[in-house]
PDB file of C-alpha atoms in Angstrom:
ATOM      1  CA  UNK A   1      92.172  71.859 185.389  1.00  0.00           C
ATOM      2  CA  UNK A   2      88.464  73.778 185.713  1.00  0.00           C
ATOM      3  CA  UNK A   3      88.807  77.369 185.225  1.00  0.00           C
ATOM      4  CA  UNK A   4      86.719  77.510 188.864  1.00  0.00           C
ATOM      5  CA  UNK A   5      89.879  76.007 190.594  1.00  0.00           C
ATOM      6  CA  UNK A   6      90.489  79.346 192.541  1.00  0.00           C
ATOM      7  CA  UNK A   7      87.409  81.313 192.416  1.00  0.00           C
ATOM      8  CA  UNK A   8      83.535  80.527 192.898  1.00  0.00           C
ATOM      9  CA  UNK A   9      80.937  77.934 194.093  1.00  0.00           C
ATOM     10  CA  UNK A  10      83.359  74.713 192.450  1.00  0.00           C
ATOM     11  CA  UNK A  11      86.236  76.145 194.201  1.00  0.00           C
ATOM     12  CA  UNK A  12      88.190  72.652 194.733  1.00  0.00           C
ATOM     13  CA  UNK A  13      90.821  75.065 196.821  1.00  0.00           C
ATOM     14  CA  UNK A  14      90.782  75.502 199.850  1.00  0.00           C
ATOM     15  CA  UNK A  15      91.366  79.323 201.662  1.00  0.00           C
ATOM     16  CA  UNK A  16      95.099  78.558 202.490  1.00  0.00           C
ATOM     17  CA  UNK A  17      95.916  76.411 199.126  1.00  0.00           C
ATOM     18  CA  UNK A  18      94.394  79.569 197.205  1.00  0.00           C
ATOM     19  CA  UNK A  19      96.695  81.937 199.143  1.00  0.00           C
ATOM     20  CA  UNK A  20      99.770  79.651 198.431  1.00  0.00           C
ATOM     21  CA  UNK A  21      98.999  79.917 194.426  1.00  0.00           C
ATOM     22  CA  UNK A  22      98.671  83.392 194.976  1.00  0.00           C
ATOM     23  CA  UNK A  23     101.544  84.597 196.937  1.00  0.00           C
ATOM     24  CA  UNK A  24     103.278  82.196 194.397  1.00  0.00           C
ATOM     25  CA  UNK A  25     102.147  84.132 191.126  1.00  0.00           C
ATOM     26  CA  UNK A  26     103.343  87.409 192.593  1.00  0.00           C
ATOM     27  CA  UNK A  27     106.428  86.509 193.998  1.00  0.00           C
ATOM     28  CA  UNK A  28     109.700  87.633 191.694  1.00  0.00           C
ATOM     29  CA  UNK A  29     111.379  84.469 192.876  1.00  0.00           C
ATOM     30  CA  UNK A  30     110.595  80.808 193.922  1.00  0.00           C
ATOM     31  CA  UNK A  31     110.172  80.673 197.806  1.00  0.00           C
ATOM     32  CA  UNK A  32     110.386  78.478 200.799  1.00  0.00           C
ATOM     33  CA  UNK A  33     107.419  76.803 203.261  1.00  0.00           C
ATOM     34  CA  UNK A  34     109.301  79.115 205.617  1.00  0.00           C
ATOM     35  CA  UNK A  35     108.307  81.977 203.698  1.00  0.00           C
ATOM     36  CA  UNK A  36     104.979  81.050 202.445  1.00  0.00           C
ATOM     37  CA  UNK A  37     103.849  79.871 206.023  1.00  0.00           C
ATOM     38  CA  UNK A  38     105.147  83.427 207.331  1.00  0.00           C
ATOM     39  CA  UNK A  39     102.861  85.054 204.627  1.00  0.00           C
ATOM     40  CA  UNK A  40      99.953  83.049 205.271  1.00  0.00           C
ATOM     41  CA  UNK A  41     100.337  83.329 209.298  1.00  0.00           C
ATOM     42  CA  UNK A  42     100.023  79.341 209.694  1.00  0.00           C
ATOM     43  CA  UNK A  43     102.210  76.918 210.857  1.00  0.00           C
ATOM     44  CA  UNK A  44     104.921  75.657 208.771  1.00  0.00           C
ATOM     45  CA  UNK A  45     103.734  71.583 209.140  1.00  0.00           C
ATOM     46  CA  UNK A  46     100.479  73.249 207.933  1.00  0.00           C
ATOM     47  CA  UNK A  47     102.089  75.209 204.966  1.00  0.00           C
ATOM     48  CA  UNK A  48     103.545  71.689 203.654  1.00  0.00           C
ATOM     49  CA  UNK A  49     100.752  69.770 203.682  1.00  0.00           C
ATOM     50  CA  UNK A  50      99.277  72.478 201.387  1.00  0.00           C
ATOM     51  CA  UNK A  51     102.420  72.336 199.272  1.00  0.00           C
ATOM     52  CA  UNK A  52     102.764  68.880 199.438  1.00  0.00           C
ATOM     53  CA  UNK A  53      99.245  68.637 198.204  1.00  0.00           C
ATOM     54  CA  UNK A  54      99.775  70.986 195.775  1.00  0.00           C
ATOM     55  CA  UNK A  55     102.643  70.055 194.015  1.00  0.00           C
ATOM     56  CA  UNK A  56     100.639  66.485 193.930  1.00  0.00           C
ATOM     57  CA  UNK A  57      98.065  68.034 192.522  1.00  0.00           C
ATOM     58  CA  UNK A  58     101.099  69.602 189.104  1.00  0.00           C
ATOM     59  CA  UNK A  59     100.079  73.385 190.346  1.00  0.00           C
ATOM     60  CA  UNK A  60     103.322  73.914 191.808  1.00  0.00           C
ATOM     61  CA  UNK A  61     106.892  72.167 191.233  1.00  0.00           C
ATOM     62  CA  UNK A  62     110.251  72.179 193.268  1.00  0.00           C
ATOM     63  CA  UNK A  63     112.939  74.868 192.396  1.00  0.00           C
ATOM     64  CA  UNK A  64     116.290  75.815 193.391  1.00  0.00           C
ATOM     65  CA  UNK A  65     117.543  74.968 196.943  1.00  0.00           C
ATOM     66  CA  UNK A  66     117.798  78.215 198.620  1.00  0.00           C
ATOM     67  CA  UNK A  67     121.008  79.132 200.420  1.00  0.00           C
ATOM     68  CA  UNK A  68     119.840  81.765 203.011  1.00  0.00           C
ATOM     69  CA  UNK A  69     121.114  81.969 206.449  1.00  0.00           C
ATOM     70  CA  UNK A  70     120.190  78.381 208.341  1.00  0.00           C
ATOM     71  CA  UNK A  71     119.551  75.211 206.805  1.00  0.00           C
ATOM     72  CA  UNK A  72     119.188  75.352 202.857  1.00  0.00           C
ATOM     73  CA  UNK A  73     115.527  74.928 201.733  1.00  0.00           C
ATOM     74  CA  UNK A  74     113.576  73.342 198.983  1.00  0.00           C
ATOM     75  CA  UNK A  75     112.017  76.383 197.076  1.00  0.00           C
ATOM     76  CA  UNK A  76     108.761  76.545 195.137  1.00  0.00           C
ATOM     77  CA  UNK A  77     107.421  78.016 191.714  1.00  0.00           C
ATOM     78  CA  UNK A  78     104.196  77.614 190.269  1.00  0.00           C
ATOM     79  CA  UNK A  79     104.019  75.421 186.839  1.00  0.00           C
ATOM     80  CA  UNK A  80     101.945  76.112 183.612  1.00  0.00           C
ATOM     81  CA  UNK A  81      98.972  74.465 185.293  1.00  0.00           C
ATOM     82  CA  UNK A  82      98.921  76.410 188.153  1.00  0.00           C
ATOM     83  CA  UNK A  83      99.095  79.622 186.211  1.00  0.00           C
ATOM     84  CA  UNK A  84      96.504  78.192 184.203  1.00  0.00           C
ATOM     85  CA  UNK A  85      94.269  77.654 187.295  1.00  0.00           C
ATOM     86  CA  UNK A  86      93.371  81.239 187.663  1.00  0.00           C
ATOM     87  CA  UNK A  87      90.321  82.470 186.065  1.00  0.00           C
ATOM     88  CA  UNK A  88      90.283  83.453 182.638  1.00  0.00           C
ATOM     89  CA  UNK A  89      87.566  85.493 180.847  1.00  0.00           C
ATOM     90  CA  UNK A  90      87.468  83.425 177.250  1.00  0.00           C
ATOM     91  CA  UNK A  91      83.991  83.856 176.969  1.00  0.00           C
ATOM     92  CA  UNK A  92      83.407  87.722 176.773  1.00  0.00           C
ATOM     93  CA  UNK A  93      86.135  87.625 173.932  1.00  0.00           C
ATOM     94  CA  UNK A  94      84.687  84.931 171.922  1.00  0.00           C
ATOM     95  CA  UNK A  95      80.426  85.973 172.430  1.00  0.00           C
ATOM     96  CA  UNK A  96      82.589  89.342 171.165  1.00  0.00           C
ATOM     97  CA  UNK A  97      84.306  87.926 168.024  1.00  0.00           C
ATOM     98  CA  UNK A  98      81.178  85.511 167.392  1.00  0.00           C
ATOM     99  CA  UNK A  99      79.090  88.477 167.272  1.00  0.00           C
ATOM    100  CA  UNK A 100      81.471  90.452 165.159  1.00  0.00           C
ATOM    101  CA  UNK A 101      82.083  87.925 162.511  1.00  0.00           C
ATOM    102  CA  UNK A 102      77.806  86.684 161.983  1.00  0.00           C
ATOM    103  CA  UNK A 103      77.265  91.178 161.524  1.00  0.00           C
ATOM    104  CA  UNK A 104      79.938  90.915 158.835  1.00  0.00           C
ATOM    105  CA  UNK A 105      80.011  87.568 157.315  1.00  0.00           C
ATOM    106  CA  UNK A 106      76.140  86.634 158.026  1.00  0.00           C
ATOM    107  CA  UNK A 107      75.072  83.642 159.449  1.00  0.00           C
ATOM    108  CA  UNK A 108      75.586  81.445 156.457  1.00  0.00           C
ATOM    109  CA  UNK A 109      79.398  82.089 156.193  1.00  0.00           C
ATOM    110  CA  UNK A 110      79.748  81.924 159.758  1.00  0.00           C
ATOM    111  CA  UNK A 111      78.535  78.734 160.104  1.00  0.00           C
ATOM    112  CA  UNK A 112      80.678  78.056 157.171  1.00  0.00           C
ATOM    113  CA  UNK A 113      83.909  79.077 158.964  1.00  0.00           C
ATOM    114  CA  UNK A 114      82.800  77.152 162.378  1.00  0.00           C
ATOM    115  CA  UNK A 115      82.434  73.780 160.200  1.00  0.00           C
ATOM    116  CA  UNK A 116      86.090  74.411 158.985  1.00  0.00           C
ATOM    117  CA  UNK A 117      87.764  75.474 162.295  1.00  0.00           C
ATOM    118  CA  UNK A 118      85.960  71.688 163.870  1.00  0.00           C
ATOM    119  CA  UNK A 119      87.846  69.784 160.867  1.00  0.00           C
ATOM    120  CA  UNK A 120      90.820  71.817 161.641  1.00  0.00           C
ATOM    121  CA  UNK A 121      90.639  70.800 165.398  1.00  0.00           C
ATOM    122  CA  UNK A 122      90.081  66.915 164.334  1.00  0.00           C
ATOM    123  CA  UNK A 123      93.061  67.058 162.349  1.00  0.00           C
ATOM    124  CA  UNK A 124      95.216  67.065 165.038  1.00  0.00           C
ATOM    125  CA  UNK A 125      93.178  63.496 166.475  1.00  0.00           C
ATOM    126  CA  UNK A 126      93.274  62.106 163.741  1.00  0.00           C
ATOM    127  CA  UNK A 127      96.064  59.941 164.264  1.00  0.00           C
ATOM    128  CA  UNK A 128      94.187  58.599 167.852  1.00  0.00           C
ATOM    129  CA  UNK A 129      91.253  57.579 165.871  1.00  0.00           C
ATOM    130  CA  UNK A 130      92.682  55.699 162.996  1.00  0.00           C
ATOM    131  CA  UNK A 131      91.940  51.964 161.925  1.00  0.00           C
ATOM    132  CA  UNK A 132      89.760  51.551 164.941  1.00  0.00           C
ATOM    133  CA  UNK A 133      86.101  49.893 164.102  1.00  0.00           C
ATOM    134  CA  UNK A 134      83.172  52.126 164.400  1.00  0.00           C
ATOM    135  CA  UNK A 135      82.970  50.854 168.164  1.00  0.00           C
ATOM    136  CA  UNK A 136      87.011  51.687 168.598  1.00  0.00           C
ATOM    137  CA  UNK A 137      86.757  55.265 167.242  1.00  0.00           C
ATOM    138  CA  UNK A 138      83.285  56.342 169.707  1.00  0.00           C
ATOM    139  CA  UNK A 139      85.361  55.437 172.962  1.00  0.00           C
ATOM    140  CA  UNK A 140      88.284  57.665 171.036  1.00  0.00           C
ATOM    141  CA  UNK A 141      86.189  60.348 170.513  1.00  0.00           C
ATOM    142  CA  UNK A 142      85.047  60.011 173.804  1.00  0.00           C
ATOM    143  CA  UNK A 143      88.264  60.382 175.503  1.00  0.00           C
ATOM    144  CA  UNK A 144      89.442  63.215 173.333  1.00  0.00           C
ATOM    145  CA  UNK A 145      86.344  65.583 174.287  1.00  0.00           C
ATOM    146  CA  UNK A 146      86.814  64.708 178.271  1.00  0.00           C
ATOM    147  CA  UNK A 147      90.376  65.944 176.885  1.00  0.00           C
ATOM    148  CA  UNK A 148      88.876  69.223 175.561  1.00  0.00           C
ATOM    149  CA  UNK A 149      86.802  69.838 178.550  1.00  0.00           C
ATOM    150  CA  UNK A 150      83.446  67.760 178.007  1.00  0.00           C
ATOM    151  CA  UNK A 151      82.242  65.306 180.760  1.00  0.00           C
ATOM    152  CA  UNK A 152      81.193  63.202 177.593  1.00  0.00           C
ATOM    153  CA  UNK A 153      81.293  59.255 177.352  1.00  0.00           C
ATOM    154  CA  UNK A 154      80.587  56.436 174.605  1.00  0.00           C
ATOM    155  CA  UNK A 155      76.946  55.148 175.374  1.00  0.00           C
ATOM    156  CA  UNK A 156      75.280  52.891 173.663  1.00  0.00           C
ATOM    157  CA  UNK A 157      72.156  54.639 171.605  1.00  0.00           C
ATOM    158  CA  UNK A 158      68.377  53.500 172.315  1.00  0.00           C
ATOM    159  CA  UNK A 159      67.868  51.924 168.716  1.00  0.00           C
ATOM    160  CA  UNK A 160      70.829  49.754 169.874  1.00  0.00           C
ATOM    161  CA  UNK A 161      72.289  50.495 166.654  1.00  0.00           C
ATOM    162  CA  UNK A 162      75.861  50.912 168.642  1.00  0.00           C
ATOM    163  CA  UNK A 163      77.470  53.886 170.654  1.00  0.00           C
ATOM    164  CA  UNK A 164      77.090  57.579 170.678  1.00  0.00           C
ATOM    165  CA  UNK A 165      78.788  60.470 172.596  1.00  0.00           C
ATOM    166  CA  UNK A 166      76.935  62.177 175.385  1.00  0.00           C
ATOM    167  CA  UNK A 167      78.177  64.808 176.783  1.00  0.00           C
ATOM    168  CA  UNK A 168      77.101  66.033 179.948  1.00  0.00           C
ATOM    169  CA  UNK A 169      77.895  69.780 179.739  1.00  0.00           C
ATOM    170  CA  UNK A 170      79.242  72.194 177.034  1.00  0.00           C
ATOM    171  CA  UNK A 171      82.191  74.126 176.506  1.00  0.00           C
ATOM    172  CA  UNK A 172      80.257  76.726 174.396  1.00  0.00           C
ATOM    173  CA  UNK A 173      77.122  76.895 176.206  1.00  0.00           C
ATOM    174  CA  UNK A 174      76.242  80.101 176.451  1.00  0.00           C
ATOM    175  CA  UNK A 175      78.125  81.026 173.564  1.00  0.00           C
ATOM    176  CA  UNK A 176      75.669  78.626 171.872  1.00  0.00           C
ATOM    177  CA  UNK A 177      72.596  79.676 173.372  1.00  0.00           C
ATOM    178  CA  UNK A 178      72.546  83.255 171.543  1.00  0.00           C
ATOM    179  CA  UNK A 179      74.330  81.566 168.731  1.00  0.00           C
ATOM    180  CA  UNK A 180      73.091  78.333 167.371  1.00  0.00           C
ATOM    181  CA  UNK A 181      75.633  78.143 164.840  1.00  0.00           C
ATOM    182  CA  UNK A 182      78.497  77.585 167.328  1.00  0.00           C
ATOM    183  CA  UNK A 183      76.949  73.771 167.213  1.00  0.00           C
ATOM    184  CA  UNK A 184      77.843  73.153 163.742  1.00  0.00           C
ATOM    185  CA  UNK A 185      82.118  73.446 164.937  1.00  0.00           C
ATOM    186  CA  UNK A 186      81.250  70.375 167.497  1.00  0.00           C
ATOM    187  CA  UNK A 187      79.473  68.430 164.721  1.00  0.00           C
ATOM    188  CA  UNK A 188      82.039  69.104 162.179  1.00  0.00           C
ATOM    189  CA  UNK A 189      84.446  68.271 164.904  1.00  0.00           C
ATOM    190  CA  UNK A 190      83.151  65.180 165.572  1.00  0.00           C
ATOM    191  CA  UNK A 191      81.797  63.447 161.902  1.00  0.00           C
ATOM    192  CA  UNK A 192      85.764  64.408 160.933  1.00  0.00           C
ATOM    193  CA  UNK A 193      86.986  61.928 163.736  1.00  0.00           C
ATOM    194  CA  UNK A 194      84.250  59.183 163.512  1.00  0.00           C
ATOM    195  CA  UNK A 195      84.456  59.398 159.390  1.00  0.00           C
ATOM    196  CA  UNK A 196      81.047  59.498 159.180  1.00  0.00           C
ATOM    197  CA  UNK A 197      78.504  62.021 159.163  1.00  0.00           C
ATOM    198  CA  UNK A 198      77.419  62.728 162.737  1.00  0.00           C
ATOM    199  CA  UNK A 199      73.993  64.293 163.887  1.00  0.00           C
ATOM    200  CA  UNK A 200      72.865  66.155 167.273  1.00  0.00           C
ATOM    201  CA  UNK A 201      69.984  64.176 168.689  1.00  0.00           C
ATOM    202  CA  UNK A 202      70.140  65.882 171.404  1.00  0.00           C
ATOM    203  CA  UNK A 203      70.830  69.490 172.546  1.00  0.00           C
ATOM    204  CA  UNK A 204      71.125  70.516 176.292  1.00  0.00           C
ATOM    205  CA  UNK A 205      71.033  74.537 174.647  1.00  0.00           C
ATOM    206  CA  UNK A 206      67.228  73.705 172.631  1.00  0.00           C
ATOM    207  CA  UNK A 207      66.464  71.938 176.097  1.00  0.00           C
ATOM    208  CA  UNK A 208      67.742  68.206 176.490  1.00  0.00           C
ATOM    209  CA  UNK A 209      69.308  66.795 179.163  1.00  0.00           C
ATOM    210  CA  UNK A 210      72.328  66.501 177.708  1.00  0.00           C
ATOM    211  CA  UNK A 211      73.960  66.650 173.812  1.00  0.00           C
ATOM    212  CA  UNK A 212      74.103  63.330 172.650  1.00  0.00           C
ATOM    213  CA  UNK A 213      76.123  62.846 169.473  1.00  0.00           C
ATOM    214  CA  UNK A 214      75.391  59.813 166.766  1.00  0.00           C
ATOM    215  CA  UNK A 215      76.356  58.615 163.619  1.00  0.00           C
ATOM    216  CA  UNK A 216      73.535  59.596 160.948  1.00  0.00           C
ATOM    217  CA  UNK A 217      72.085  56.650 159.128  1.00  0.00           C
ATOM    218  CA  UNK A 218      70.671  56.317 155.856  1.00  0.00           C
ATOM    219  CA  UNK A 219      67.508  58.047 155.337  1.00  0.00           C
ATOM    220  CA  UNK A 220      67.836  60.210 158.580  1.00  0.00           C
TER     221      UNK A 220
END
């Protein structure tokens, strides 16, 4: 789920679905449409469309029945996701430790260290990518970037020399843009699951329109 679920111009939340998440995440226990439409001062066919939608949506799940005075009610918590939704501030920490680690290690052994956290992170695909045919192991990769946040797809390349990967944004963007090296963990990340050396022919960071990913033939 996009870290801009709650907050900013992507927003996919509406005012009242935002307010439900929230009055969820404070709350000490799970609560009722009852309760949530009291605290959002709508209607309580309103306040389970919203629920409805939400708990469609995995933000929220059914809890315990409550037993207050009345009829029982179906109560409401939010799940992983929907604690997951609100927006998270990844970036300053890693443009922090990025920073940290090129003034002490230099930009050689950072680089270094970037290369061996990608093959670390392939590791766990690996079993997702194995005995498939070059063409096979693209759409793979593929799938497991869109996994890891990337709009990216298998494409076939202009040389028509088979697929690469484009993807159409970047996790690391601006992390990249003030440090280039941050490119070499996607490479490594990639030529680990494709077994074969990849290359970046394209770079949206250095200016392309998007960062297209292919396997590096001989004499390139």
């Amino acid at each position: 789920m996009p870290e801009d679920i709650l907050e900013g111009p992507g927003s996919k939340l509406g005012n009242s679905r935002r307010q439900i998440l929230q009055t969820l995440l404070h709350a000490a226990e799970p609560l009722a449409v009852d309760q949530l439409a009291r605290g959002l001062g709508i209607s309580r066919n309103a306040t389970y469309q919203h629920v409805t939608a939400l708990e469609r949506d995995g933000l929220i799940e059914r809890a315990k029945i409550s037993q207050t005075r009345g009829r029982p009610g179906q109560t409401y918590r939010l799940t992983d996701a929907g604690r997951g939704a609100f927006p998270k501030h990844y970036a300053l920490i890693a443009t922090m430790l990025i920073k940290t680690l090129r003034t002490r290690l230099g930009a050689a052994e950072l680089e270094a260290l970037l290369i061996e956290l990608g093959r670390s992170l392939a590791d766990g695909f690996a079993e997702r990518v194995e005995d498939l045919d070059e063409a096979g192991r693209m759409e793979a990769i593929a799938e497991i970037m869109r996994e890891l946040g990337y709009e990216s797809e298998a494409a076939e390349r202009a040389d028509g020399e088979g697929l690469e990967i484009r993807a159409h944004n970047c996790v690391f963007h601006d992390l990249a843009r003030d440090h280039r090296e941050v490119c070499s963990l996607d490479i490594a990340l990639l030529s680990k699951l494709a077994g074969q050396r990849m290359e970046h022919a394209e770079c949206m960071v250095r200016g392309g329109h998007c960062c297209r990913f292919r396997v590096a033939r001989q004499g390139t």
